[in-house]
GROMACS .gro file of C-alpha atoms in nm:
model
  252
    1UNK     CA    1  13.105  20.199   3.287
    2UNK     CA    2  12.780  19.955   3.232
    3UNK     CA    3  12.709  20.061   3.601
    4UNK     CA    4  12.754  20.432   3.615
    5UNK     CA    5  12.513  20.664   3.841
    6UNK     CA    6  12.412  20.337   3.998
    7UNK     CA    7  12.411  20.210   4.395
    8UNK     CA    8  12.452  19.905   4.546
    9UNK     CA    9  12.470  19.717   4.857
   10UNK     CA   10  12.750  19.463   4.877
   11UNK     CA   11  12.725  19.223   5.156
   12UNK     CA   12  13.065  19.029   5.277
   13UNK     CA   13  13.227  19.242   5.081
   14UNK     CA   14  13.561  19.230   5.316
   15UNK     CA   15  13.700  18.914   5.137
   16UNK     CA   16  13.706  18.691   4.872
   17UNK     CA   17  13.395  18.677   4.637
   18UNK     CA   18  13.239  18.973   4.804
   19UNK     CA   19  13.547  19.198   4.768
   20UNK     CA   20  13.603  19.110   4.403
   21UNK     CA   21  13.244  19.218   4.341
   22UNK     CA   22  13.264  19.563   4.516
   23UNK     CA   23  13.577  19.645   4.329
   24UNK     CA   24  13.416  19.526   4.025
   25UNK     CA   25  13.108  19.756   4.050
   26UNK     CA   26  13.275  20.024   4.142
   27UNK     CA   27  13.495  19.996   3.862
   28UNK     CA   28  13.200  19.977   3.624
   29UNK     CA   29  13.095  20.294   3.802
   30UNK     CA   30  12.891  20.239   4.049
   31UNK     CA   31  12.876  20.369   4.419
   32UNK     CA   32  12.899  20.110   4.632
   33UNK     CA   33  12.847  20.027   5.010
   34UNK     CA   34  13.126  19.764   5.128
   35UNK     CA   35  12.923  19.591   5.429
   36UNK     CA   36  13.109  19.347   5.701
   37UNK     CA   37  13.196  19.267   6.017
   38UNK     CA   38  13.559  19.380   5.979
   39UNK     CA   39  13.585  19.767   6.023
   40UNK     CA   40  13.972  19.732   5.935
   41UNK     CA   41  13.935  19.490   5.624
   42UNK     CA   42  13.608  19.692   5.518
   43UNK     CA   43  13.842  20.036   5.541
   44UNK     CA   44  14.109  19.850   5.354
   45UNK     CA   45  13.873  19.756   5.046
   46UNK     CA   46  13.708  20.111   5.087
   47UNK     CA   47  14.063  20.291   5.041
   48UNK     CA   48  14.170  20.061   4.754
   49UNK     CA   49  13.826  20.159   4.578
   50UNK     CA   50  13.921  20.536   4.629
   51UNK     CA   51  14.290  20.517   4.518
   52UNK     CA   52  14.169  20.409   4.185
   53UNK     CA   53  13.970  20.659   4.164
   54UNK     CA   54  13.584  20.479   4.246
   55UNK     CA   55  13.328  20.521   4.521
   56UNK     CA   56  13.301  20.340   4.848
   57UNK     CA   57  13.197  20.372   5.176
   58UNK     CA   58  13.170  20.101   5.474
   59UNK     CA   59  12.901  20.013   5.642
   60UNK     CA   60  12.977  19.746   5.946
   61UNK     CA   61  12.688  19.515   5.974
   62UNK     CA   62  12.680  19.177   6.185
   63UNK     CA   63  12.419  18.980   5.993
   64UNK     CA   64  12.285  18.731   6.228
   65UNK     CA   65  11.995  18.682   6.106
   66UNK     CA   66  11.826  18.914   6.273
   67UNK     CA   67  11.528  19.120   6.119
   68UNK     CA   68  11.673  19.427   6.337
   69UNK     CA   69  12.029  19.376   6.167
   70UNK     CA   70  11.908  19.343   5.832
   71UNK     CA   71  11.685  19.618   5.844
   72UNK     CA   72  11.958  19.852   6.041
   73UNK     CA   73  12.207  19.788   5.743
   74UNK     CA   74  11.925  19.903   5.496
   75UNK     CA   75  11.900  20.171   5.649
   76UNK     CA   76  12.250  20.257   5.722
   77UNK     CA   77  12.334  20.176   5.356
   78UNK     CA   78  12.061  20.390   5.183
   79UNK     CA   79  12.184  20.667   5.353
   80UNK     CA   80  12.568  20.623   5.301
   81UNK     CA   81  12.445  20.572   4.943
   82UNK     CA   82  12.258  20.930   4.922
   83UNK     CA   83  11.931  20.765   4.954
   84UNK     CA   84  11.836  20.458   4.748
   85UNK     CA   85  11.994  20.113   4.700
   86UNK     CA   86  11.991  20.042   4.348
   87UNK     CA   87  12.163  19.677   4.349
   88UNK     CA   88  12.167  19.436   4.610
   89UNK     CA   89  12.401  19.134   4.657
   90UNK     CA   90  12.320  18.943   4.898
   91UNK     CA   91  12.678  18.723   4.922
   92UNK     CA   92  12.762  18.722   5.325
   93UNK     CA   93  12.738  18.382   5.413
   94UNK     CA   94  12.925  18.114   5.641
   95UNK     CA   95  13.049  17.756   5.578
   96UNK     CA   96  13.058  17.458   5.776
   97UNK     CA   97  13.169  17.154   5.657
   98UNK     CA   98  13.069  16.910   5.893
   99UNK     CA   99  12.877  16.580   5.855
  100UNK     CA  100  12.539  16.608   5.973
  101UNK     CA  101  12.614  16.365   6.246
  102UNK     CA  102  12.905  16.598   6.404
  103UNK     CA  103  12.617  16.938   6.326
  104UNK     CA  104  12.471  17.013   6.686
  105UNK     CA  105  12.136  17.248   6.697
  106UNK     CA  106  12.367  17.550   6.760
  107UNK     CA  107  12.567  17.557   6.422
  108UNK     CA  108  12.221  17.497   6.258
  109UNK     CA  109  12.056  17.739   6.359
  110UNK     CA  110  12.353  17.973   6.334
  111UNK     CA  111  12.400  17.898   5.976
  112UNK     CA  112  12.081  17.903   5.820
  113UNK     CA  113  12.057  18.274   6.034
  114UNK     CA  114  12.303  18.366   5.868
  115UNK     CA  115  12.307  18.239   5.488
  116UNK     CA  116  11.897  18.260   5.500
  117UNK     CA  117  11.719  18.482   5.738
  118UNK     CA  118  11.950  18.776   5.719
  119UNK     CA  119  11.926  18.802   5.288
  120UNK     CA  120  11.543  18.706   5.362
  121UNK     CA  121  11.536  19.024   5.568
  122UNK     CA  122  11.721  19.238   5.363
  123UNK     CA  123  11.542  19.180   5.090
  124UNK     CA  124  11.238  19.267   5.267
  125UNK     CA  125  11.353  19.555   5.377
  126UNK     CA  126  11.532  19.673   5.059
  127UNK     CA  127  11.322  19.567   4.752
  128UNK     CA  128  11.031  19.722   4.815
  129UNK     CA  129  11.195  20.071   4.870
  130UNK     CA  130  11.377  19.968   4.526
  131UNK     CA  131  11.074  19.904   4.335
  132UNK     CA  132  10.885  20.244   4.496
  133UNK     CA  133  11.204  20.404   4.308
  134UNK     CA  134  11.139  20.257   3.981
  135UNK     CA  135  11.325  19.925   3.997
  136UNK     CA  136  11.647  19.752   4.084
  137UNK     CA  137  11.854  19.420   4.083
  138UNK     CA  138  11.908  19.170   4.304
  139UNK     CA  139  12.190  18.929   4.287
  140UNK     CA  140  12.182  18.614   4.524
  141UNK     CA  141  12.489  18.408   4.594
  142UNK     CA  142  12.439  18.027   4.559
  143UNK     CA  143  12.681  17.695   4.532
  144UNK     CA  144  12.714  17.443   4.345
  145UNK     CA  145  12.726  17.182   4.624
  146UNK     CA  146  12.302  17.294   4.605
  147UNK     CA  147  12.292  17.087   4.322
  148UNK     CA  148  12.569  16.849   4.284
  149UNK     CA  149  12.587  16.683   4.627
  150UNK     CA  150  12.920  16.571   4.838
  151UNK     CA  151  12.927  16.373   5.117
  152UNK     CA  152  13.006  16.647   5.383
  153UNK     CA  153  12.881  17.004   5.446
  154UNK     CA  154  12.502  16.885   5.439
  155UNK     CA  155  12.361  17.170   5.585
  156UNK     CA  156  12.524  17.443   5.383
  157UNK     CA  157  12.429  17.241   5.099
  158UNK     CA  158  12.088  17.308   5.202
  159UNK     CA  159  12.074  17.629   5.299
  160UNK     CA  160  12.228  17.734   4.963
  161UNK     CA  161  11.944  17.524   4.803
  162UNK     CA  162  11.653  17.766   4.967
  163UNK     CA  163  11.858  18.094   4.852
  164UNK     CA  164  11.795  17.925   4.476
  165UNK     CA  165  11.469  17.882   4.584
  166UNK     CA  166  11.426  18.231   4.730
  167UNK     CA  167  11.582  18.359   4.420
  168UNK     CA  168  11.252  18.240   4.182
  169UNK     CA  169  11.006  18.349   4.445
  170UNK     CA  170  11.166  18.677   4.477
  171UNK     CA  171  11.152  18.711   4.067
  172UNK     CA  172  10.800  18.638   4.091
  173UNK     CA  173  10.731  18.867   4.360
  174UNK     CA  174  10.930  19.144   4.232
  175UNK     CA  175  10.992  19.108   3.891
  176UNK     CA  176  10.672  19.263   3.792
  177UNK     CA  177  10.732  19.584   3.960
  178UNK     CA  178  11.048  19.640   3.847
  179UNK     CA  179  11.315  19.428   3.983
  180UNK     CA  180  11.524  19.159   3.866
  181UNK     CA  181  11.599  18.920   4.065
  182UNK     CA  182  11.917  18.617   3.965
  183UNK     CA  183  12.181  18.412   4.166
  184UNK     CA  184  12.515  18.303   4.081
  185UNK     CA  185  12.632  17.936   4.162
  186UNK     CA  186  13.018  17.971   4.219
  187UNK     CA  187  13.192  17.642   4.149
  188UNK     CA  188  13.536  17.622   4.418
  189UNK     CA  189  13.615  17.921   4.404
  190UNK     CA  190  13.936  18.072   4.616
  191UNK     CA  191  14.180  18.335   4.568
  192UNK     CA  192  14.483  18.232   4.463
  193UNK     CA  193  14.731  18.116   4.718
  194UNK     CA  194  15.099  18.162   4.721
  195UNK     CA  195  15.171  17.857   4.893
  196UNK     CA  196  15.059  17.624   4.620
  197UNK     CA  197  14.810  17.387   4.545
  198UNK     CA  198  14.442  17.432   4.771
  199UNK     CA  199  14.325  17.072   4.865
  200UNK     CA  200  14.009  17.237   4.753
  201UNK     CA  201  14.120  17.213   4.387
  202UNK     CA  202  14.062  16.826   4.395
  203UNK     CA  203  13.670  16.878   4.389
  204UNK     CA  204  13.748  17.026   3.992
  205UNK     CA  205  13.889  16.769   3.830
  206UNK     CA  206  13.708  16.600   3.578
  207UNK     CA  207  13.544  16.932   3.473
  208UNK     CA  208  13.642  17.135   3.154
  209UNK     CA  209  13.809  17.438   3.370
  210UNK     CA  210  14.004  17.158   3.514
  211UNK     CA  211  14.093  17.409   3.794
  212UNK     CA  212  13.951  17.647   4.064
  213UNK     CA  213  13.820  17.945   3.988
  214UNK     CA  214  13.940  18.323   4.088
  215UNK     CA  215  13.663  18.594   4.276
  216UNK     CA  216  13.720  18.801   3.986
  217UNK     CA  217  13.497  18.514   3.739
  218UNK     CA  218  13.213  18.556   3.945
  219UNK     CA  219  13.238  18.929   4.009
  220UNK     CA  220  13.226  18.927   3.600
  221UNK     CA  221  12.900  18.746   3.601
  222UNK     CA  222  12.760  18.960   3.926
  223UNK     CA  223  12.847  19.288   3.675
  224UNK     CA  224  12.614  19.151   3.408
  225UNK     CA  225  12.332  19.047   3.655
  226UNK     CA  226  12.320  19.393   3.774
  227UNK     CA  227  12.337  19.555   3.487
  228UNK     CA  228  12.085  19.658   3.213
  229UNK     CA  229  12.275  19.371   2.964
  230UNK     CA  230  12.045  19.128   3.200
  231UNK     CA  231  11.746  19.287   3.144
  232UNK     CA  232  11.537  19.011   3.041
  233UNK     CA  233  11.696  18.761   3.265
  234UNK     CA  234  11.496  18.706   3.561
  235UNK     CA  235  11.508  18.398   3.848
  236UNK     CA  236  11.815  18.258   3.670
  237UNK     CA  237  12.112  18.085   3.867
  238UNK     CA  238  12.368  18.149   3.631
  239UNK     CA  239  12.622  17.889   3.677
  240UNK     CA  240  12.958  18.011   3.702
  241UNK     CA  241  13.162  17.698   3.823
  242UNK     CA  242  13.425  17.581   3.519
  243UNK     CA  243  13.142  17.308   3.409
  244UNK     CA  244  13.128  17.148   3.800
  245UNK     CA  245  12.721  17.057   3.751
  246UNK     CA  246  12.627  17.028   3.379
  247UNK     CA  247  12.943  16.877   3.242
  248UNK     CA  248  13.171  16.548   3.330
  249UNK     CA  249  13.517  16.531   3.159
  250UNK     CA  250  13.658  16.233   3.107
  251UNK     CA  251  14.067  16.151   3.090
  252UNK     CA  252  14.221  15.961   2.857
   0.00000   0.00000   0.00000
């Protein structure tokens, strides 16, 4: 129970990484708001929470990028939550893999709303009310396709690059009143499929994992980031991606 009596703010928490996390937290004991644009997926997370016996509540939030919508989930969630946010993850985020050639204006401006204005805004609206209360932790979802470039998906490469960036700023900014600020970097990471093999998996060979990973890894290493284990771990990107960046495997 590393996070019991604690609150936090989930963000894309219908699906995939974001899901594994809620569950996660909750099962460490903390009291979590499930945020999304799903009201039927959020309620289905929410009840699964419940039946074993944690505490969840959804909050539907559109995060466009919008100062209004990142400050109206704040808000909403602080109050769902009985009053303060205590942990932040900031993990809603879309992904297009275009070239940059086949990217018009639209999607660009629609993506880096998304994976960089609306956490920008919720942060601004939700660490200062977390350091007022003492202190808190903010965990930030990065990629490793920031650091280890292919030849497609440019501009989500990019935008996951400035939430790495925004990560250290924030840890300066924040850090010395109380909260900690870290980001994961999530190698390919899917949940498992029944029908086989992901094309995905390709893009892990050659690494020591030698396969994809599962939400449930980096809910693990959102756990520790957010709890007081990490408390002398500040503007890290923990990299949580089977050896993808740091490590090249070669076959006999």
């Amino acid at each position: 129970m590393r996070l019991a009596g604690r609150t936090a703010l989930v963000t894309g928490a219908t699906s995939n990484i974001g899901r594994a996390i809620a569950e996660a937290f909750a099962a460490e004991g903390a009291h979590v708001v499930v945020s999304g644009r799903s009201a039927e997926r959020g309620a289905e997370v929410v009840d699964g929470i419940r039946a074993r016996g944690g505490r969840a509540d959804f909050v539907r939030a559109d995060l466009d990028g919008g100062a209004d919508a990142s400050r109206a989930l704040a808000e909403q969630a602080t109050k769902a939550l009985g009053g303060r946010i205590d942990v932040l993850v900031n993990n809603a985020g879309v992904f297009p893999g275009d070239t940059t050639a086949a990217t018009d204006e639209r999607t660009f401006d629609h993506v880096y709303a998304v994976n960089v204005k609306a956490p920008f805004f919720l942060t601004a609206a939700v660490a200062p009310a977390m350091a007022e209360a003492g202190g808190g932790a903010i965990v930030n979802l990065g990629s490793w396709v920031a650091r280890l470039a292919v030849p497609v998906g440019a501009l989500y490469s990019s935008t996951k690059g400035a939430v790495e960036t925004l990560t250290r700023a924030w840890a300066a900014e924040f850090g010395p009143r109380g909260v900690r600020v870290n980001a994961i970097s999530p190698g390919v990471v899917l949940a498992p499929a029944p029908e086989g093999a992901h094309p995905a998996a390709a893009m892990m060979r050659g690494t020591p994992a030698g396969r994809m990973g599962t939400p449930e890894a980096i809910a693990h290493a959102a756990v520790y980031l957010a709890s007081e284990e990490s408390s002398f771990v500040h503007g890290a990107t923990l990299d949580v991606d089977g050896g993808r960046t740091g490590v090249a495997v070669i076959a006999a």
